[in-house]
Tab-separated table of C-alpha atoms in Angstrom:
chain	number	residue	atom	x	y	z
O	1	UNK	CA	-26.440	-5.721	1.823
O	2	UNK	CA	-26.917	-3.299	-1.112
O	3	UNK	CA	-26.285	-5.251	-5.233
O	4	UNK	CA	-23.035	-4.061	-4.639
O	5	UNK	CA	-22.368	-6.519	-2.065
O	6	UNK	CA	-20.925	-3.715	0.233
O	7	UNK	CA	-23.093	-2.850	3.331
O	8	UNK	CA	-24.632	0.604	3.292
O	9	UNK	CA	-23.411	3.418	5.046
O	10	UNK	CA	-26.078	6.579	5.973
O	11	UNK	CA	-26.510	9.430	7.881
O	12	UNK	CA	-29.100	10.372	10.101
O	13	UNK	CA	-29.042	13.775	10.590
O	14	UNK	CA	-32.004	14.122	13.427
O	15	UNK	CA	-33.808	12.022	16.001
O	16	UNK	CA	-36.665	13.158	14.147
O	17	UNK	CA	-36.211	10.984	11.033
O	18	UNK	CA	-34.900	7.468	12.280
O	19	UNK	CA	-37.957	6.189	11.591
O	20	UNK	CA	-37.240	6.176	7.954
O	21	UNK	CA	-34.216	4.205	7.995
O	22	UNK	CA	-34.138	0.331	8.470
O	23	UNK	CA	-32.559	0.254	12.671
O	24	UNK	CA	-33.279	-3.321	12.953
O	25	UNK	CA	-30.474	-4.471	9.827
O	26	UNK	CA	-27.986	-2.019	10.827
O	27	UNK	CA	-25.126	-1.038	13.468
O	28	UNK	CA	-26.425	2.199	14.289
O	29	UNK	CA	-23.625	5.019	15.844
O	30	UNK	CA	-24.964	7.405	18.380
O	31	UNK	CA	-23.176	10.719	17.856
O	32	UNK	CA	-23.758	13.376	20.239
O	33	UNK	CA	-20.067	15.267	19.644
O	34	UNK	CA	-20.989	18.186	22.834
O	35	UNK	CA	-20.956	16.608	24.792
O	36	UNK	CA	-22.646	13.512	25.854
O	37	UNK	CA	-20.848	10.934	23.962
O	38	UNK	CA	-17.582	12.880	23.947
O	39	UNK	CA	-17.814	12.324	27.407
O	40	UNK	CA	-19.228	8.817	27.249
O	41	UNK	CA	-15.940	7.645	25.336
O	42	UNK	CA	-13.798	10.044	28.221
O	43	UNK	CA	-14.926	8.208	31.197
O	44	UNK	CA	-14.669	4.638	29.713
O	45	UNK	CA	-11.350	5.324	28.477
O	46	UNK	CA	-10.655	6.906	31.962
O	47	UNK	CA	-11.114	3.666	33.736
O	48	UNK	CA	-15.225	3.929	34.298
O	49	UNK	CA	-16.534	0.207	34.827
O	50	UNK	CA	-19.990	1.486	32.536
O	51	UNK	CA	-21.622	4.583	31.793
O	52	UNK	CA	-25.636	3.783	32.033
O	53	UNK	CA	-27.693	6.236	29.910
O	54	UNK	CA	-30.764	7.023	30.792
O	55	UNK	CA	-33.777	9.704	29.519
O	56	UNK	CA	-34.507	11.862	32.938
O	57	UNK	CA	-32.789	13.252	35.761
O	58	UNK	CA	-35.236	11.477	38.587
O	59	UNK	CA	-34.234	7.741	36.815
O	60	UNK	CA	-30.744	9.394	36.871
O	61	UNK	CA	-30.983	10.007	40.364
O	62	UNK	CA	-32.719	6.770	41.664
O	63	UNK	CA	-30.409	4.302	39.530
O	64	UNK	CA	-27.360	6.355	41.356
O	65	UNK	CA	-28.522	5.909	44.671
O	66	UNK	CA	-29.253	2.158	44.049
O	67	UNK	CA	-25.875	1.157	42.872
O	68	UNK	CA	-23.883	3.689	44.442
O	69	UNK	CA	-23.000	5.014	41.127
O	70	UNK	CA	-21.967	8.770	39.909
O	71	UNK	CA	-24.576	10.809	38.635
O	72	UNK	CA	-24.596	13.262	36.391
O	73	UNK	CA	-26.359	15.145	33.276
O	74	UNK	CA	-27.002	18.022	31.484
O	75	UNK	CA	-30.008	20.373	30.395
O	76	UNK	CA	-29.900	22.874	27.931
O	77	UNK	CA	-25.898	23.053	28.144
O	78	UNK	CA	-25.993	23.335	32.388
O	79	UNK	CA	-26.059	20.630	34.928
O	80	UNK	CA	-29.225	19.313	35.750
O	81	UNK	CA	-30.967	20.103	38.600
O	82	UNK	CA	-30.722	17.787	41.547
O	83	UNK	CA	-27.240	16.693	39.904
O	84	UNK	CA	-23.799	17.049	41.349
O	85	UNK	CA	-21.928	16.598	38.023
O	86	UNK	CA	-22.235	17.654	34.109
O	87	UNK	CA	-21.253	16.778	31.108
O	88	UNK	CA	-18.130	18.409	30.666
O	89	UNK	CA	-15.643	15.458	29.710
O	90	UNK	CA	-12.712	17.339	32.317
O	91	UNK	CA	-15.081	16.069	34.972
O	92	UNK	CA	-14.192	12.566	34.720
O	93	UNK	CA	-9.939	11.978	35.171
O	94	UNK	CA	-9.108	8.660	35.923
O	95	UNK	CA	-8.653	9.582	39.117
O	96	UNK	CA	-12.284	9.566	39.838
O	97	UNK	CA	-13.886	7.643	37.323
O	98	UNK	CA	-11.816	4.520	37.393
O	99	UNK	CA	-14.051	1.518	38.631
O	100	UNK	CA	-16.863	3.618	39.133
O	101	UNK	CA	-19.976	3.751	37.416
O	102	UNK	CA	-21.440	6.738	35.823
O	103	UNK	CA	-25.038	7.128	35.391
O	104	UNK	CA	-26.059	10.217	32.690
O	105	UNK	CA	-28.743	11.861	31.352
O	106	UNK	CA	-28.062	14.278	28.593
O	107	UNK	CA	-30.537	16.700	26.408
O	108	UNK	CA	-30.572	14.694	23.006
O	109	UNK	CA	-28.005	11.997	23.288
O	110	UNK	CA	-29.624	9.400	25.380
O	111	UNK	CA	-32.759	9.862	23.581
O	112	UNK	CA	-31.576	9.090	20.357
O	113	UNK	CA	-30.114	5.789	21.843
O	114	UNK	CA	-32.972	4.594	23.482
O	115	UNK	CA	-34.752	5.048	19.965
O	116	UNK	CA	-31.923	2.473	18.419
O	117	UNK	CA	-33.180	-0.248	20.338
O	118	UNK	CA	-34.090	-2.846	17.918
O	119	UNK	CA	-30.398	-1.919	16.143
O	120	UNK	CA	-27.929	-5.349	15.397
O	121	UNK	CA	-25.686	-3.325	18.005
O	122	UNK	CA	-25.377	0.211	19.072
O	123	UNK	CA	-22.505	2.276	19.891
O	124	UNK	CA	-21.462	5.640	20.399
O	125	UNK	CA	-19.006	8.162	18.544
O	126	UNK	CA	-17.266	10.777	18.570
O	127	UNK	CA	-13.807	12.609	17.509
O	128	UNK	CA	-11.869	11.628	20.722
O	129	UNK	CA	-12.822	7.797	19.875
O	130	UNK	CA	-13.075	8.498	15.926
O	131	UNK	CA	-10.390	5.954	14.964
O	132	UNK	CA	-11.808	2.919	17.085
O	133	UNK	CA	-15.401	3.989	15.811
O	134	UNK	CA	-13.804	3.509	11.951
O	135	UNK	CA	-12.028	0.607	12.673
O	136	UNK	CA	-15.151	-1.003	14.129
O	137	UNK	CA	-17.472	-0.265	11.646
O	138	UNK	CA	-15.267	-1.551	8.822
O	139	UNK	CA	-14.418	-4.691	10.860
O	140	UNK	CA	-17.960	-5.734	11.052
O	141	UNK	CA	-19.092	-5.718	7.665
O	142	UNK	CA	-22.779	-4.884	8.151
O	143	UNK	CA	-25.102	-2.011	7.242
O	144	UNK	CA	-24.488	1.548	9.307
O	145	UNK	CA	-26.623	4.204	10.226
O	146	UNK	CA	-24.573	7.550	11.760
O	147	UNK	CA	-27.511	8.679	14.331
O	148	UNK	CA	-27.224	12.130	15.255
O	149	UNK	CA	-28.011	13.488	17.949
O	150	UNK	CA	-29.137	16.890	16.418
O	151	UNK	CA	-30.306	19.708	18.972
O	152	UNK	CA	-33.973	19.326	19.836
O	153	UNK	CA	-34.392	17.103	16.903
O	154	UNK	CA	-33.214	20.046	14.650
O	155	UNK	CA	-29.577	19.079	12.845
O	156	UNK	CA	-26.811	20.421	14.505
O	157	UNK	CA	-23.065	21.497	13.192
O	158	UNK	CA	-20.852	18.843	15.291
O	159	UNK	CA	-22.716	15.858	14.917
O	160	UNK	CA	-23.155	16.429	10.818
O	161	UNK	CA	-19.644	17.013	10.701
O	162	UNK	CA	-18.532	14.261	13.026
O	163	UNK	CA	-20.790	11.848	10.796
O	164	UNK	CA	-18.729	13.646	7.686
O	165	UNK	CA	-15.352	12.399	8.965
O	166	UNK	CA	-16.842	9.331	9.381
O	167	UNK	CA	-18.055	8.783	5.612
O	168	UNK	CA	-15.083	10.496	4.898
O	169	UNK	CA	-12.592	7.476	6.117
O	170	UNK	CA	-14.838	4.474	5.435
O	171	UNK	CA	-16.775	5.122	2.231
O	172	UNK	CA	-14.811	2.973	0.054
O	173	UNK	CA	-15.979	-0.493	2.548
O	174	UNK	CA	-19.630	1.025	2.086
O	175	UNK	CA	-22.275	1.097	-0.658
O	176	UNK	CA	-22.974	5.453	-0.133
O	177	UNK	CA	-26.154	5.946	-1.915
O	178	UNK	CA	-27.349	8.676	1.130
O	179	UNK	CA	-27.534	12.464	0.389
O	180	UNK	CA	-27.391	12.821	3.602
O	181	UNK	CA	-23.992	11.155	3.874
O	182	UNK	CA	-23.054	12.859	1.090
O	183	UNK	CA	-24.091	16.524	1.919
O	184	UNK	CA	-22.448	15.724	5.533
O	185	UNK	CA	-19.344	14.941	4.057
O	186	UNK	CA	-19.145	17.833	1.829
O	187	UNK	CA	-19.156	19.895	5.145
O	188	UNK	CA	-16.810	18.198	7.018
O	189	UNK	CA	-14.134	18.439	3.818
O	190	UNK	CA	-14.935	22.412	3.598
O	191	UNK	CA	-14.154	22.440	7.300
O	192	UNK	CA	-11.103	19.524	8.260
O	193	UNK	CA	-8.535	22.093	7.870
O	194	UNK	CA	-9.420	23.792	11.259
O	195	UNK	CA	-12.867	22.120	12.499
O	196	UNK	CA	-12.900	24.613	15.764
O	197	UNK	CA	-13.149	27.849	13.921
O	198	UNK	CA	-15.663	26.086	11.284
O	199	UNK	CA	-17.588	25.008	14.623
O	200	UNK	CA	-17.640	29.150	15.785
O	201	UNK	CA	-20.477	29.707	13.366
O	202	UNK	CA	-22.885	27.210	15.370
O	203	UNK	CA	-25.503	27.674	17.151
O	204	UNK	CA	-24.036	25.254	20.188
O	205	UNK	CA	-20.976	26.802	20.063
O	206	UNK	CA	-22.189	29.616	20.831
O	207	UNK	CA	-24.615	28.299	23.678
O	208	UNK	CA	-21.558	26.289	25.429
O	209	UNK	CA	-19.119	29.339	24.670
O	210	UNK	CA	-21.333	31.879	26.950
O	211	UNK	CA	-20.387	28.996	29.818
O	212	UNK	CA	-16.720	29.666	29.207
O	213	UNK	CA	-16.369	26.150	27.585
O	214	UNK	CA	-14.764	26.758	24.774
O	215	UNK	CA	-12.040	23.934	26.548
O	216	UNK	CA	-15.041	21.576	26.284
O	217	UNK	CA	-15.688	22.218	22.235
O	218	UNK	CA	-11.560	21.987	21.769
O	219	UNK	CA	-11.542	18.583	23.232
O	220	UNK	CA	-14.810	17.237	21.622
O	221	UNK	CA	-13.905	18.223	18.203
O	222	UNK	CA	-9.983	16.632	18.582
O	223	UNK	CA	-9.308	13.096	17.184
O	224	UNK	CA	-8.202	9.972	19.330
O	225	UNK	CA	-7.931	11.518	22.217
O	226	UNK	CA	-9.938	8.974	24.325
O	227	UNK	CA	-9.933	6.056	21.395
O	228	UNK	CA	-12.114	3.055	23.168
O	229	UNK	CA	-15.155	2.047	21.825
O	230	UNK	CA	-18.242	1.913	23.735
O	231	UNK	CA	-20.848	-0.533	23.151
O	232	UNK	CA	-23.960	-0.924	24.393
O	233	UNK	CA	-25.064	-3.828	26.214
O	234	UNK	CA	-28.282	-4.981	28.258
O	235	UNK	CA	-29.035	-1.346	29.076
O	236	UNK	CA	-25.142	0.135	29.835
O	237	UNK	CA	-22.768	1.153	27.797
O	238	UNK	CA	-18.879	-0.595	28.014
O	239	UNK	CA	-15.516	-0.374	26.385
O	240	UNK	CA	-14.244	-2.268	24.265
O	241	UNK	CA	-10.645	-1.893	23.404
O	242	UNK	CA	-10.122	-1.521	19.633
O	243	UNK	CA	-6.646	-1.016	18.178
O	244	UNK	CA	-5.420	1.758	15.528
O	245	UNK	CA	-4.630	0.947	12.612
């Protein structure tokens, strides 16, 4: 707790600096907007029993075959190789995900979580679950840390901006004495009145965009439309259902 007696609320803006902030006292968000925990939040609000994240496609592939599970990842934007599905969030309807389990390994996102560890809890976040991320975080009354993602460890567009919207809706529960937190909510207020033609100046845009998913960035960057939260738990991630306020 900060003098104020309000928890703290920073940003993270790359892999590459969590070791500066204090994981172990805080609820740390992993935001990885496209697409990873877009479509983390997708498939457990789909039906998916657990999504299992994990750092490389042959752990990806060997966990799958052990419990029967779905696997699927992305590298650089593309499925992975030796992979049957991606990343894309359309991949997982109900229809298919419902009771299953998904097992994914994605470019930056699972990193970054695996690097949370020692966190009081970890969870992930992202505009289709915005709402039950919020409501969470206020609920629990302890320090937060918005992890992003980032690209490569070098800060990314979506994830700032999702971390933006974020400060943007709970600063007044939080002590906010973060430039980071600051400086990403700046951006997301110069961009909230149309986020997907802000998003057309980035660099992942444009990387997804020459795949024709432009679909993809629509979804990832629209509020509530998958709004469970998913926590992570002895090594899998699960929903938990969190009502809007």
């Amino acid at each position: 707790m900060t003098e104020s007696n309000k928890p703290s609320l920073e940003v993270c803006l790359s892999p590459a600096l969590l070791h500066l902030y204090d994981v172990k006292n805080s609820i740390v968000v992993i935001i990885d907007v496209l697409r990873a925990t877009s479509t983390i939040c997708t498939a457990l609000y789909n039906g998916a029993a657990r999504v299992i994240p994990v750092a490389t496609v042959e752990e990806c592939v060997n966990i799958g075959r052990a419990i029967d599970g779905i696997t699927a990842g992305e590298r650089d934007g593309k499925v992975a190789e030796g992979l049957v599905h991606g990343n894309s969030p359309f991949e997982y309807p109900r229809e298919f995900i419902e009771g299953k389990t998904l097992v994914l390994t994605t470019t930056n996102g699972t990193k970054l979580l695996h690097m949370a560890k020692d966190a009081i809890q970890i969870v992930t976040g992202s505009f289709p679950n915005i709402s039950a991320v919020c409501d969470y975080l206020v609920s629990q009354g302890q320090n937060v840390i918005l992890g992003c993602a980032a690209w490569k460890d070098r800060v990314n567009l979506e994830d700032t901006l999702f971390a933006g919207a974020v400060v943007s809706r709970i600063k007044s529960h939080f002590e906010v004495n973060c430039d980071s937190a600051l400086a990403a909510e700046t951006m997301y207020e110069a961009a909230q009145g149309d986020v997907f033609t802000f998003m057309k100046q980035a660099s992942h845009y444009k990387r997804l965009a020459k795949y024709g998913l432009e679909k993809d960035i629509q979804y990832c960057l629209t509020p509530d439309g998958a709004n469970v939260l998913p926590l992570f738990k002895n090594g899998e991630l699960v929903a938990e259902e969190v009502s809007v306020k």
